[in-house]
Amino acid sequence: MRRARFVQFMLLAGFAVLAARALYLQGLSNEFLQRQGEARYERTLTLPASRGKVLDRNGVVLAASIPARAIWAIPEDVSATPEQLRQLGSLLDIPERELRARLIDSDRSFVYLKRQLPVDVAEQVRALGIAGVHQERETMRIYPQGEVMAHVVGFTNIDGHGQEGVELAFDESLAGTPGSRRVIKDRLGRVVEDVQMIRPPVDGADLRLSIDSRLQYLAFNHLRETIDTYKAKAGSAVVLDARTGEVLALANLPTYDPARRVGLTGDSLRNRVFTDQFEPGSTMKPFSVALALDQKRIAPTTTFKTYGGRMTFAGHTITDVSRSTELDITGILQKSSNVGMTQISERLAARDMWNTFSALGFGQAPALGFPGVAAGRLRPWERWRPIEKATMSYGYGLSLSLAQLARAYTAFARDGDVASISLIKRDSAPTTTPVYTPQTARNVRGMLEVAAGFARAQVPGYRVAGKSGTARKIIDGAYSRTRYTASFVGFAPVSNPRIVVAVRIDEPGGDVYYGGRVAAPAFSSIMGGSLRLLGVEPDAQFQTLRVAESQAAQAGAAQ
């Protein structure tokens, strides 16, 4: 009897303890336990902001984000037949052996199988019904203009962060601000309950560039034709609006497709218009001439003896392609006379040349916010020797980018002031820097019209001003005798300049390497097509371009 009562007592005591414990857990400790449970299963999810679109000046989409899916798996939960795995590998473009290796990794509780998968393909993956394989929403970036616009737009990485081009330069404004929310997830990562919206996402702003897609295609195609024709190593071209300083086109070759970035090299990625530095050669001569005119060291009618294209200066021999014996200032630019420029440089102070070149933007990186923009090289004037002052006057001993050179030529297109350049469409006038007097700029403009008067640089219906340049490249610290840079830069129409075009061809192959032979035809094609696309009114009568080769050579085709 006592034993039975003892057992009864123990059972009752046990029930009492359980009841007390239940009361404690469900009543007194309910909030604590709730917090503990939430800590184990509650998660804060990032709500991605929609990345802004990149548009050209006319609203053409250059980059945009579209819906996509990320495919992931919990390896220990995956259950699939060999046929299902084969189909999954085919849809994800993953070799079956590699796919199996990812799915049997027992040390991992989560593995991505594919990021940024198109939605239609993701639906086919879902239809396979493989246990343990899941999806989540994300976006992928597309670039409709492909390789033509690659160096302008750039690209993002798989997480949507800018890596090159304007995608990198304006990443913060394009990306927006992600939001967040708190949810309860089960062990499979599925959301079973929303807890709280902490912060809504703020979508990125659209970016409207100054680029005109029509001019971009034009410049890209003519640049590619020139490189193919002359078997050149590389090339670049830029088109500026002379009035606003906006970049209307910017083309580089070699290039790449931002949607297919496997095996990219530095040569393909470089935006050569901004990053590559080169000695400008004869395209530099108008700036020195303009300074001498401004300071009244020379007049437009001043003549110099050029000694048949050969003279000794400061212990060095200066030579010309032309064999002229005497030239006026226009003739020096037209014949591209180094001998004449050397004598002009003797009338200039090194400090004045340095100040002018600096005002033109040489030796300073353009304020574009674009990655990798080069400043070029302009040594302090105090260290210039007489021979260096002479060579700088005709384009050796300093380096600059094609963008800097094109910008500097706005001084002659804008009556003496240099416009700041921009990749973003402007709503107001550009900031400008006065460099030359309006009269000097107009005088040099007329000289450059004569200098561009040979067949290859002409544009039917338009008066064109410009200058060619040919410079030896420095290889291993010495000037090469076989590797050159050929360039041409100019503007039109001369009566009311609208656009500046600069073309540079790097290491043209064969025996033809002069800027007037290689770069001038590309300049002509890009300039003529751009003026017509922009609806610029012609300012000259249409004339045939069938000019004798000898006449073209004498007028500067071999500059």
Coordinates of C-alpha atoms in Angstrom, one line a residue:
M1 CA 0.0 0.0 0.0
R2 CA 2.8 2.4 0.9
R3 CA 4.6 1.5 -2.3
A4 CA 1.5 2.4 -4.4
R5 CA 1.1 5.7 -2.6
F6 CA 4.7 6.5 -3.1
V7 CA 4.4 5.8 -6.9
Q8 CA 1.2 7.9 -7.0
F9 CA 3.0 10.7 -5.2
M10 CA 5.9 10.6 -7.6
L11 CA 3.7 10.7 -10.6
L12 CA 1.7 13.6 -9.2
A13 CA 5.0 15.4 -8.4
G14 CA 6.2 14.8 -11.9
F15 CA 3.0 16.2 -13.5
A16 CA 3.3 19.2 -11.1
V17 CA 6.9 19.9 -12.3
L18 CA 5.9 19.6 -15.9
A19 CA 2.9 21.9 -15.4
A20 CA 5.1 24.5 -13.7
R21 CA 7.7 24.2 -16.4
A22 CA 5.0 24.7 -19.1
L23 CA 3.6 27.7 -17.3
Y24 CA 7.1 29.2 -17.0
L25 CA 7.9 28.6 -20.7
Q26 CA 4.6 29.7 -22.1
G27 CA 3.8 32.5 -19.7
L28 CA 6.8 34.0 -18.0
S29 CA 9.5 33.3 -20.6
N30 CA 7.4 33.6 -23.8
E31 CA 9.0 36.8 -25.0
F32 CA 12.5 35.5 -24.4
L33 CA 11.9 32.3 -26.2
Q34 CA 10.2 34.2 -29.1
R35 CA 13.4 36.3 -29.5
Q36 CA 15.5 33.1 -29.4
G37 CA 13.5 31.5 -32.1
E38 CA 13.6 34.6 -34.3
A39 CA 17.3 34.8 -33.8
R40 CA 17.6 31.3 -35.3
Y41 CA 15.2 31.7 -38.2
E42 CA 14.9 35.4 -38.8
R43 CA 16.9 37.0 -41.6
T44 CA 17.4 40.5 -42.9
L45 CA 17.0 40.4 -46.7
T46 CA 18.6 43.0 -49.0
L47 CA 16.1 44.5 -51.4
P48 CA 18.2 45.4 -54.4
A49 CA 17.6 48.8 -56.1
S50 CA 17.1 48.8 -59.8
R51 CA 20.2 50.1 -61.5
G52 CA 19.6 53.1 -63.7
K53 CA 19.8 53.0 -67.5
V54 CA 22.6 54.5 -69.5
L55 CA 21.2 56.5 -72.5
D56 CA 22.7 58.4 -75.4
R57 CA 21.8 62.0 -75.9
N58 CA 18.7 61.0 -78.0
G59 CA 17.4 58.5 -75.4
V60 CA 18.8 55.3 -77.1
V61 CA 19.4 52.7 -74.4
L62 CA 23.1 51.8 -74.1
A63 CA 22.9 49.8 -70.9
A64 CA 19.9 48.5 -68.9
S65 CA 19.0 45.9 -66.3
I66 CA 16.6 43.1 -67.0
P67 CA 15.1 40.4 -64.7
A68 CA 17.2 37.2 -64.3
R69 CA 17.5 34.3 -61.9
A70 CA 20.2 32.9 -59.7
I71 CA 20.1 29.0 -59.4
W72 CA 21.4 27.6 -56.2
A73 CA 21.3 24.3 -54.3
I74 CA 21.6 22.6 -50.9
P75 CA 23.8 19.7 -51.9
E76 CA 22.6 17.3 -49.2
D77 CA 19.0 17.8 -50.3
V78 CA 19.5 17.3 -54.0
S79 CA 17.8 14.3 -55.4
A80 CA 18.0 13.9 -59.2
T81 CA 18.2 11.2 -61.8
P82 CA 21.1 11.0 -64.2
E83 CA 18.9 12.3 -67.0
Q84 CA 17.8 15.3 -64.9
L85 CA 21.4 16.2 -64.1
R86 CA 22.3 15.9 -67.8
Q87 CA 19.4 18.3 -68.7
L88 CA 20.3 20.7 -65.8
G89 CA 23.9 20.9 -66.9
S90 CA 22.8 21.6 -70.5
L91 CA 20.5 24.4 -69.4
L92 CA 23.1 26.0 -67.1
D93 CA 26.0 25.4 -69.6
I94 CA 28.0 23.5 -67.0
P95 CA 29.8 20.2 -67.9
E96 CA 28.0 17.3 -66.2
R97 CA 31.1 16.3 -64.3
E98 CA 31.6 19.7 -62.8
L99 CA 27.9 19.9 -61.9
R100 CA 28.1 16.6 -60.0
A101 CA 31.2 17.7 -58.2
R102 CA 29.4 20.8 -56.9
L103 CA 26.3 18.8 -55.8
I104 CA 28.2 16.1 -53.9
D105 CA 30.2 18.6 -51.8
S106 CA 28.9 17.6 -48.4
D107 CA 30.9 20.3 -46.6
R108 CA 28.8 23.1 -48.1
S109 CA 25.2 23.8 -47.2
F110 CA 24.7 26.3 -50.0
V111 CA 26.2 26.5 -53.5
Y112 CA 25.5 28.7 -56.5
L113 CA 25.1 26.8 -59.7
K114 CA 24.5 29.8 -62.1
R115 CA 24.1 33.5 -61.7
Q116 CA 22.2 35.9 -64.0
L117 CA 20.4 33.1 -65.9
P118 CA 17.7 34.4 -68.3
V119 CA 14.2 34.0 -67.0
D120 CA 13.0 31.7 -69.8
V121 CA 15.9 29.3 -69.1
A122 CA 15.3 29.5 -65.4
E123 CA 11.7 28.3 -66.0
Q124 CA 13.0 25.3 -67.9
V125 CA 15.2 24.5 -64.9
R126 CA 12.2 24.8 -62.6
A127 CA 10.2 22.4 -64.8
L128 CA 12.8 19.7 -64.2
G129 CA 11.5 19.5 -60.6
I130 CA 14.8 18.6 -59.0
A131 CA 14.6 18.5 -55.2
G132 CA 17.1 20.7 -53.5
V133 CA 17.6 23.1 -56.5
H134 CA 16.2 26.6 -55.9
Q135 CA 16.0 30.0 -57.5
E136 CA 16.0 33.6 -56.5
R137 CA 15.3 36.8 -58.3
E138 CA 18.1 39.1 -59.5
T139 CA 18.9 41.3 -62.5
M140 CA 21.5 41.1 -65.3
R141 CA 23.0 44.0 -67.3
I142 CA 22.6 44.1 -71.0
Y143 CA 24.5 46.3 -73.6
P144 CA 22.5 46.6 -76.8
Q145 CA 25.2 48.5 -78.7
G146 CA 27.8 45.8 -77.9
E147 CA 31.5 46.4 -79.0
V148 CA 30.7 49.7 -80.7
M149 CA 30.0 51.4 -77.3
A150 CA 32.1 49.2 -75.1
H151 CA 34.8 51.7 -74.1
V152 CA 32.2 54.4 -73.4
V153 CA 29.7 52.4 -71.3
G154 CA 32.0 49.8 -69.8
F155 CA 30.4 47.0 -67.8
T156 CA 29.4 45.8 -64.3
N157 CA 30.5 42.7 -62.4
I158 CA 28.1 39.9 -61.6
D159 CA 26.9 41.7 -58.4
G160 CA 26.1 44.8 -60.4
H161 CA 29.0 47.0 -59.4
G162 CA 30.6 49.1 -62.2
Q163 CA 34.0 47.9 -63.4
E164 CA 34.8 50.0 -66.5
G165 CA 33.6 53.0 -68.4
V166 CA 30.7 55.2 -67.2
E167 CA 29.4 52.1 -65.3
L168 CA 32.4 52.6 -63.0
A169 CA 32.7 56.4 -63.2
F170 CA 29.0 57.0 -62.2
D171 CA 28.5 53.8 -60.3
E172 CA 27.1 55.5 -57.2
S173 CA 24.3 57.4 -58.9
L174 CA 23.5 54.4 -61.2
A175 CA 23.4 51.9 -58.4
G176 CA 20.9 53.6 -56.2
T177 CA 20.5 52.5 -52.6
P178 CA 19.4 49.0 -51.7
G179 CA 16.6 48.4 -49.1
S180 CA 16.0 45.7 -46.5
R181 CA 13.3 43.7 -44.8
R182 CA 13.2 41.2 -42.0
V183 CA 11.7 37.7 -42.6
I184 CA 11.4 34.3 -41.1
K185 CA 12.9 31.5 -43.2
D186 CA 12.7 27.7 -42.8
R187 CA 15.7 25.4 -43.1
L188 CA 15.4 25.3 -46.8
G189 CA 15.7 29.1 -47.0
R190 CA 12.1 29.7 -47.9
V191 CA 10.4 32.8 -46.6
V192 CA 7.5 31.8 -44.4
E193 CA 6.7 35.1 -42.7
D194 CA 7.4 38.8 -43.2
V195 CA 8.4 40.5 -40.0
Q196 CA 9.2 44.1 -40.8
M197 CA 10.1 46.4 -43.7
I198 CA 13.2 48.2 -42.5
R199 CA 14.0 50.4 -45.5
P200 CA 12.6 50.5 -49.0
P201 CA 15.1 50.5 -51.9
V202 CA 15.8 53.7 -53.9
D203 CA 16.3 53.0 -57.6
G204 CA 19.4 54.3 -59.4
A205 CA 19.1 57.4 -61.6
D206 CA 19.2 57.1 -65.4
L207 CA 22.3 58.6 -67.0
R208 CA 22.0 60.5 -70.2
L209 CA 25.4 60.7 -72.0
S210 CA 26.5 63.3 -74.6
I211 CA 27.2 60.5 -77.0
D212 CA 25.2 60.3 -80.3
S213 CA 24.8 56.6 -81.2
R214 CA 24.6 57.5 -84.9
L215 CA 27.9 59.3 -84.9
Q216 CA 29.4 56.6 -82.7
Y217 CA 28.6 53.9 -85.3
L218 CA 29.9 56.1 -88.0
A219 CA 33.2 56.8 -86.2
F220 CA 33.7 53.1 -85.2
N221 CA 33.1 51.7 -88.7
H222 CA 35.4 54.2 -90.5
L223 CA 38.1 53.6 -87.8
R224 CA 37.8 49.9 -88.3
E225 CA 38.1 50.2 -92.1
T226 CA 41.2 52.3 -91.7
I227 CA 42.9 49.9 -89.3
D228 CA 42.1 47.0 -91.6
T229 CA 43.3 48.9 -94.7
Y230 CA 46.7 49.8 -93.2
K231 CA 47.0 46.8 -91.0
A232 CA 47.5 49.0 -88.0
K233 CA 48.1 47.9 -84.4
A234 CA 45.2 50.0 -83.0
G235 CA 43.3 53.2 -83.5
S236 CA 41.1 55.8 -81.8
A237 CA 38.8 58.6 -82.9
V238 CA 36.8 61.3 -81.0
V239 CA 34.2 63.7 -82.1
L240 CA 33.5 66.9 -80.0
D241 CA 30.8 69.5 -80.2
A242 CA 32.8 72.7 -80.6
R243 CA 30.1 74.8 -79.1
T244 CA 29.3 72.7 -76.0
G245 CA 32.5 70.6 -75.5
E246 CA 30.3 67.5 -75.4
V247 CA 31.8 64.2 -76.6
L248 CA 29.5 63.1 -79.5
A249 CA 31.5 59.9 -80.4
L250 CA 34.4 58.0 -79.0
A251 CA 35.7 54.9 -80.7
N252 CA 38.6 52.6 -80.0
L253 CA 40.0 49.5 -81.6
P254 CA 40.7 46.8 -80.5
T255 CA 37.5 46.5 -78.6
Y256 CA 35.4 43.9 -76.8
D257 CA 31.8 42.9 -76.2
P258 CA 30.7 43.8 -72.7
A259 CA 28.3 40.9 -72.6
R260 CA 31.0 38.4 -73.4
R261 CA 34.1 39.1 -71.3
V262 CA 36.0 35.8 -71.3
G263 CA 39.7 36.2 -72.0
L264 CA 39.8 40.0 -72.1
T265 CA 43.2 41.7 -72.3
G266 CA 44.4 45.1 -71.4
D267 CA 44.7 46.0 -75.1
S268 CA 41.0 45.4 -75.6
L269 CA 39.9 47.2 -72.4
R270 CA 41.9 50.4 -72.8
N271 CA 39.9 53.5 -73.7
R272 CA 42.8 54.8 -75.8
V273 CA 41.1 58.2 -76.4
F274 CA 41.6 59.0 -72.7
T275 CA 44.4 56.7 -71.5
D276 CA 47.0 56.4 -74.3
Q277 CA 49.7 59.1 -74.3
F278 CA 51.6 59.9 -77.5
E279 CA 53.8 62.6 -78.9
P280 CA 51.5 64.7 -81.2
G281 CA 54.0 65.5 -83.9
S282 CA 52.9 68.2 -86.4
T283 CA 49.4 68.6 -85.0
M284 CA 51.2 70.6 -82.3
K285 CA 52.5 73.3 -84.6
P286 CA 49.4 75.5 -84.8
F287 CA 49.6 76.2 -81.0
S288 CA 53.1 77.5 -81.2
V289 CA 52.3 79.6 -84.3
A290 CA 49.2 81.1 -82.5
L291 CA 51.3 82.0 -79.5
A292 CA 53.9 83.7 -81.7
L293 CA 51.1 85.6 -83.5
D294 CA 49.5 86.6 -80.2
Q295 CA 52.7 88.0 -78.8
K296 CA 53.5 89.7 -82.2
R297 CA 56.7 87.9 -82.5
I298 CA 55.6 87.1 -86.1
A299 CA 52.9 88.3 -88.5
P300 CA 50.9 86.2 -90.9
T301 CA 53.1 87.5 -93.7
T302 CA 56.4 86.8 -92.0
T303 CA 58.7 84.6 -94.0
F304 CA 61.5 82.2 -93.0
K305 CA 64.3 80.7 -95.0
T306 CA 64.0 76.9 -94.7
Y307 CA 67.2 76.0 -96.5
G308 CA 65.8 73.2 -98.6
G309 CA 64.4 71.4 -95.6
R310 CA 67.6 71.0 -93.6
M311 CA 69.3 73.1 -90.9
T312 CA 71.6 72.7 -87.9
F313 CA 70.3 74.0 -84.6
A314 CA 72.0 73.6 -81.1
G315 CA 74.2 70.8 -82.4
H316 CA 71.3 68.9 -83.9
T317 CA 70.1 68.5 -87.5
I318 CA 66.5 69.5 -88.2
T319 CA 64.9 68.2 -91.3
D320 CA 61.7 68.6 -93.3
V321 CA 59.8 66.3 -95.7
S322 CA 59.4 69.4 -98.0
R323 CA 62.5 70.8 -99.8
S324 CA 61.2 74.4 -99.7
T325 CA 63.8 77.2 -99.4
E326 CA 61.5 79.9 -98.1
L327 CA 58.0 79.8 -96.5
D328 CA 55.6 82.2 -94.9
I329 CA 53.6 81.2 -91.7
T330 CA 50.8 79.6 -93.7
G331 CA 53.3 77.7 -95.8
I332 CA 55.1 76.4 -92.6
L333 CA 51.8 74.8 -91.5
Q334 CA 50.9 73.6 -95.0
K335 CA 54.3 72.1 -95.7
S336 CA 54.6 71.1 -92.0
S337 CA 58.1 72.6 -91.8
N338 CA 60.1 71.6 -88.7
V339 CA 62.8 74.0 -89.8
G340 CA 60.4 76.9 -89.9
M341 CA 58.9 76.0 -86.5
T342 CA 62.4 75.9 -85.0
Q343 CA 63.0 79.4 -86.0
I344 CA 59.6 80.5 -84.7
S345 CA 60.5 78.8 -81.3
E346 CA 63.6 81.0 -81.1
R347 CA 61.3 84.0 -80.8
L348 CA 59.3 82.5 -77.9
A349 CA 60.1 82.3 -74.2
A350 CA 60.0 78.8 -72.7
R351 CA 57.8 80.1 -69.9
D352 CA 55.3 81.6 -72.3
M353 CA 55.1 78.3 -74.2
W354 CA 54.6 76.3 -71.0
N355 CA 51.9 78.7 -69.8
T356 CA 50.1 78.4 -73.2
F357 CA 50.3 74.6 -73.4
S358 CA 49.1 74.4 -69.8
A359 CA 46.1 76.6 -70.6
L360 CA 45.3 74.3 -73.5
G361 CA 45.1 71.5 -71.0
F362 CA 48.3 69.7 -71.7
G363 CA 49.9 68.1 -68.7
Q364 CA 46.6 68.0 -66.8
A365 CA 44.0 65.2 -66.8
P366 CA 40.6 66.4 -68.2
A367 CA 38.1 66.7 -65.3
L368 CA 35.8 63.9 -66.5
G369 CA 35.6 61.6 -63.5
F370 CA 36.4 58.8 -66.0
P371 CA 38.7 56.0 -64.9
G372 CA 42.3 56.0 -66.2
V373 CA 42.2 59.5 -67.8
A374 CA 45.8 60.4 -68.6
A375 CA 47.4 63.8 -67.8
G376 CA 50.1 63.5 -70.4
R377 CA 53.6 64.9 -69.8
L378 CA 54.7 68.5 -69.9
R379 CA 58.0 69.1 -68.2
P380 CA 58.7 72.3 -66.2
W381 CA 59.8 75.1 -68.5
E382 CA 62.9 75.8 -66.3
R383 CA 64.4 72.5 -67.5
W384 CA 63.9 73.1 -71.2
R385 CA 67.1 73.3 -73.3
P386 CA 66.9 75.3 -76.6
I387 CA 66.6 72.1 -78.7
E388 CA 63.8 70.9 -76.4
K389 CA 61.9 74.1 -76.8
A390 CA 62.3 73.7 -80.6
T391 CA 61.1 70.1 -80.7
M392 CA 58.2 70.9 -78.5
S393 CA 57.1 73.6 -80.9
Y394 CA 56.6 70.9 -83.5
G395 CA 55.3 68.1 -81.3
Y396 CA 58.2 66.1 -79.8
G397 CA 59.3 66.1 -76.1
L398 CA 55.8 66.2 -74.6
S399 CA 52.9 63.7 -74.6
L400 CA 49.2 63.9 -74.5
S401 CA 46.0 62.0 -75.1
L402 CA 43.8 62.2 -78.2
A403 CA 41.0 63.7 -76.0
Q404 CA 43.4 66.5 -74.9
L405 CA 44.5 67.2 -78.4
A406 CA 40.9 67.4 -79.7
R407 CA 39.9 69.7 -76.8
A408 CA 42.9 72.0 -77.5
Y409 CA 41.7 72.5 -81.1
T410 CA 38.4 74.0 -79.8
A411 CA 40.6 77.1 -79.3
F412 CA 40.7 77.6 -83.0
A413 CA 37.1 76.6 -83.5
R414 CA 35.8 78.9 -80.7
D415 CA 37.8 82.2 -81.4
G416 CA 40.5 81.5 -78.9
D417 CA 38.9 79.9 -75.8
V418 CA 39.2 76.2 -74.9
A419 CA 36.0 74.5 -73.9
S420 CA 35.8 71.9 -71.1
I421 CA 34.7 68.5 -72.4
S422 CA 32.0 66.3 -71.0
L423 CA 30.6 62.8 -71.5
I424 CA 27.3 63.9 -69.9
K425 CA 24.7 65.8 -72.0
R426 CA 24.9 69.4 -70.9
D427 CA 22.0 71.7 -70.2
S428 CA 24.1 74.8 -69.9
A429 CA 27.2 76.4 -71.6
P430 CA 30.6 74.8 -70.8
T431 CA 33.3 76.4 -68.7
T432 CA 36.0 77.9 -71.0
T433 CA 39.6 79.1 -70.7
P434 CA 40.8 82.0 -72.9
V435 CA 44.1 81.1 -74.5
Y436 CA 44.4 83.2 -77.7
T437 CA 42.8 86.5 -78.9
P438 CA 39.9 86.0 -81.3
Q439 CA 41.9 87.6 -84.2
T440 CA 44.7 85.2 -83.7
A441 CA 42.4 82.2 -83.5
R442 CA 40.7 83.3 -86.8
N443 CA 44.1 83.8 -88.5
V444 CA 45.2 80.3 -87.5
R445 CA 41.8 78.9 -88.6
G446 CA 42.4 80.3 -92.1
M447 CA 45.9 78.8 -92.1
L448 CA 44.6 75.4 -91.0
E449 CA 42.0 75.6 -93.8
V450 CA 44.9 75.9 -96.3
A451 CA 46.8 73.1 -94.5
A452 CA 43.8 70.8 -94.8
G453 CA 43.4 71.6 -98.5
F454 CA 44.6 68.3 -99.9
A455 CA 42.2 65.7 -101.3
R456 CA 42.2 63.1 -98.5
A457 CA 41.1 65.5 -95.8
Q458 CA 38.4 67.3 -97.8
V459 CA 34.6 67.0 -97.2
P460 CA 32.4 67.8 -100.2
G461 CA 30.2 70.8 -99.5
Y462 CA 32.1 71.9 -96.4
R463 CA 35.1 74.1 -95.7
V464 CA 37.5 72.1 -93.5
A465 CA 40.4 73.2 -91.3
G466 CA 42.9 70.8 -89.8
K467 CA 46.4 69.5 -89.4
S468 CA 48.0 66.1 -89.9
G469 CA 50.8 64.7 -87.7
T470 CA 53.3 61.9 -87.9
A471 CA 55.5 61.0 -85.0
R472 CA 58.1 58.3 -84.4
K473 CA 57.3 56.1 -81.3
I474 CA 59.7 55.8 -78.5
I475 CA 60.6 52.1 -78.1
D476 CA 62.9 51.0 -75.3
G477 CA 64.0 54.7 -74.7
A478 CA 64.8 55.5 -78.3
Y479 CA 62.9 56.8 -81.3
S480 CA 62.0 53.9 -83.6
R481 CA 62.6 54.1 -87.4
T482 CA 59.9 51.7 -88.2
R483 CA 57.0 52.4 -85.8
Y484 CA 54.9 55.5 -86.1
T485 CA 51.7 57.3 -84.9
A486 CA 49.7 58.9 -87.6
S487 CA 47.1 61.5 -86.7
F488 CA 44.8 64.1 -88.1
V489 CA 42.7 66.7 -86.1
G490 CA 40.5 69.4 -87.5
F491 CA 37.1 71.1 -87.5
A492 CA 34.3 72.2 -89.8
P493 CA 32.6 74.1 -91.2
V494 CA 35.2 76.8 -91.2
S495 CA 32.6 79.6 -91.6
N496 CA 30.9 78.5 -88.3
P497 CA 32.7 75.6 -86.7
R498 CA 30.4 72.9 -85.3
I499 CA 32.4 69.8 -84.6
V500 CA 36.0 68.8 -83.9
V501 CA 37.3 65.4 -85.1
A502 CA 40.5 63.8 -84.1
V503 CA 41.8 60.5 -85.4
R504 CA 44.9 58.6 -84.3
I505 CA 46.2 55.4 -86.0
D506 CA 48.8 53.5 -84.0
E507 CA 51.6 51.8 -85.9
P508 CA 50.2 51.6 -89.4
G509 CA 51.8 48.7 -91.3
G510 CA 53.8 48.8 -94.5
D511 CA 55.5 51.8 -96.1
V512 CA 52.5 54.2 -95.7
Y513 CA 52.4 55.8 -92.3
Y514 CA 52.0 59.6 -92.7
G515 CA 49.1 61.2 -91.0
G516 CA 48.0 62.9 -94.2
R517 CA 47.8 59.5 -96.0
V518 CA 46.5 57.2 -93.2
A519 CA 44.5 59.3 -90.7
A520 CA 43.2 62.1 -93.0
P521 CA 40.8 59.8 -95.0
A522 CA 39.2 58.5 -91.8
F523 CA 38.9 62.1 -90.6
S524 CA 37.2 63.1 -93.8
S525 CA 34.7 60.2 -93.7
I526 CA 33.9 60.8 -90.0
M527 CA 33.6 64.6 -90.4
G528 CA 31.4 64.4 -93.5
G529 CA 29.1 61.8 -92.1
S530 CA 28.8 63.6 -88.8
L531 CA 28.0 66.9 -90.3
R532 CA 25.3 65.4 -92.5
L533 CA 23.7 63.4 -89.7
L534 CA 23.6 66.6 -87.5
G535 CA 22.0 68.5 -90.4
V536 CA 24.8 71.1 -90.5
E537 CA 24.3 73.4 -93.5
P538 CA 27.1 73.2 -96.1
D539 CA 29.3 76.3 -96.5
A540 CA 31.1 75.5 -99.7
Q541 CA 30.3 74.4 -103.2
F542 CA 30.5 70.7 -104.0
Q543 CA 33.7 70.0 -105.9
T544 CA 35.2 66.8 -107.3
L545 CA 37.9 65.2 -105.1
R546 CA 39.8 63.8 -108.1
V547 CA 43.1 65.6 -107.4
A548 CA 46.4 64.5 -108.8
E549 CA 48.5 62.5 -106.4
S550 CA 51.4 64.9 -106.9
Q551 CA 49.3 67.9 -106.0
A552 CA 48.1 66.2 -102.8
A553 CA 51.6 65.3 -101.8
Q554 CA 52.8 68.9 -102.4
A555 CA 49.9 70.3 -100.4
G556 CA 50.8 68.2 -97.3
A557 CA 49.6 64.6 -97.9
A558 CA 53.0 63.4 -96.7
Q559 CA 53.0 65.4 -93.5

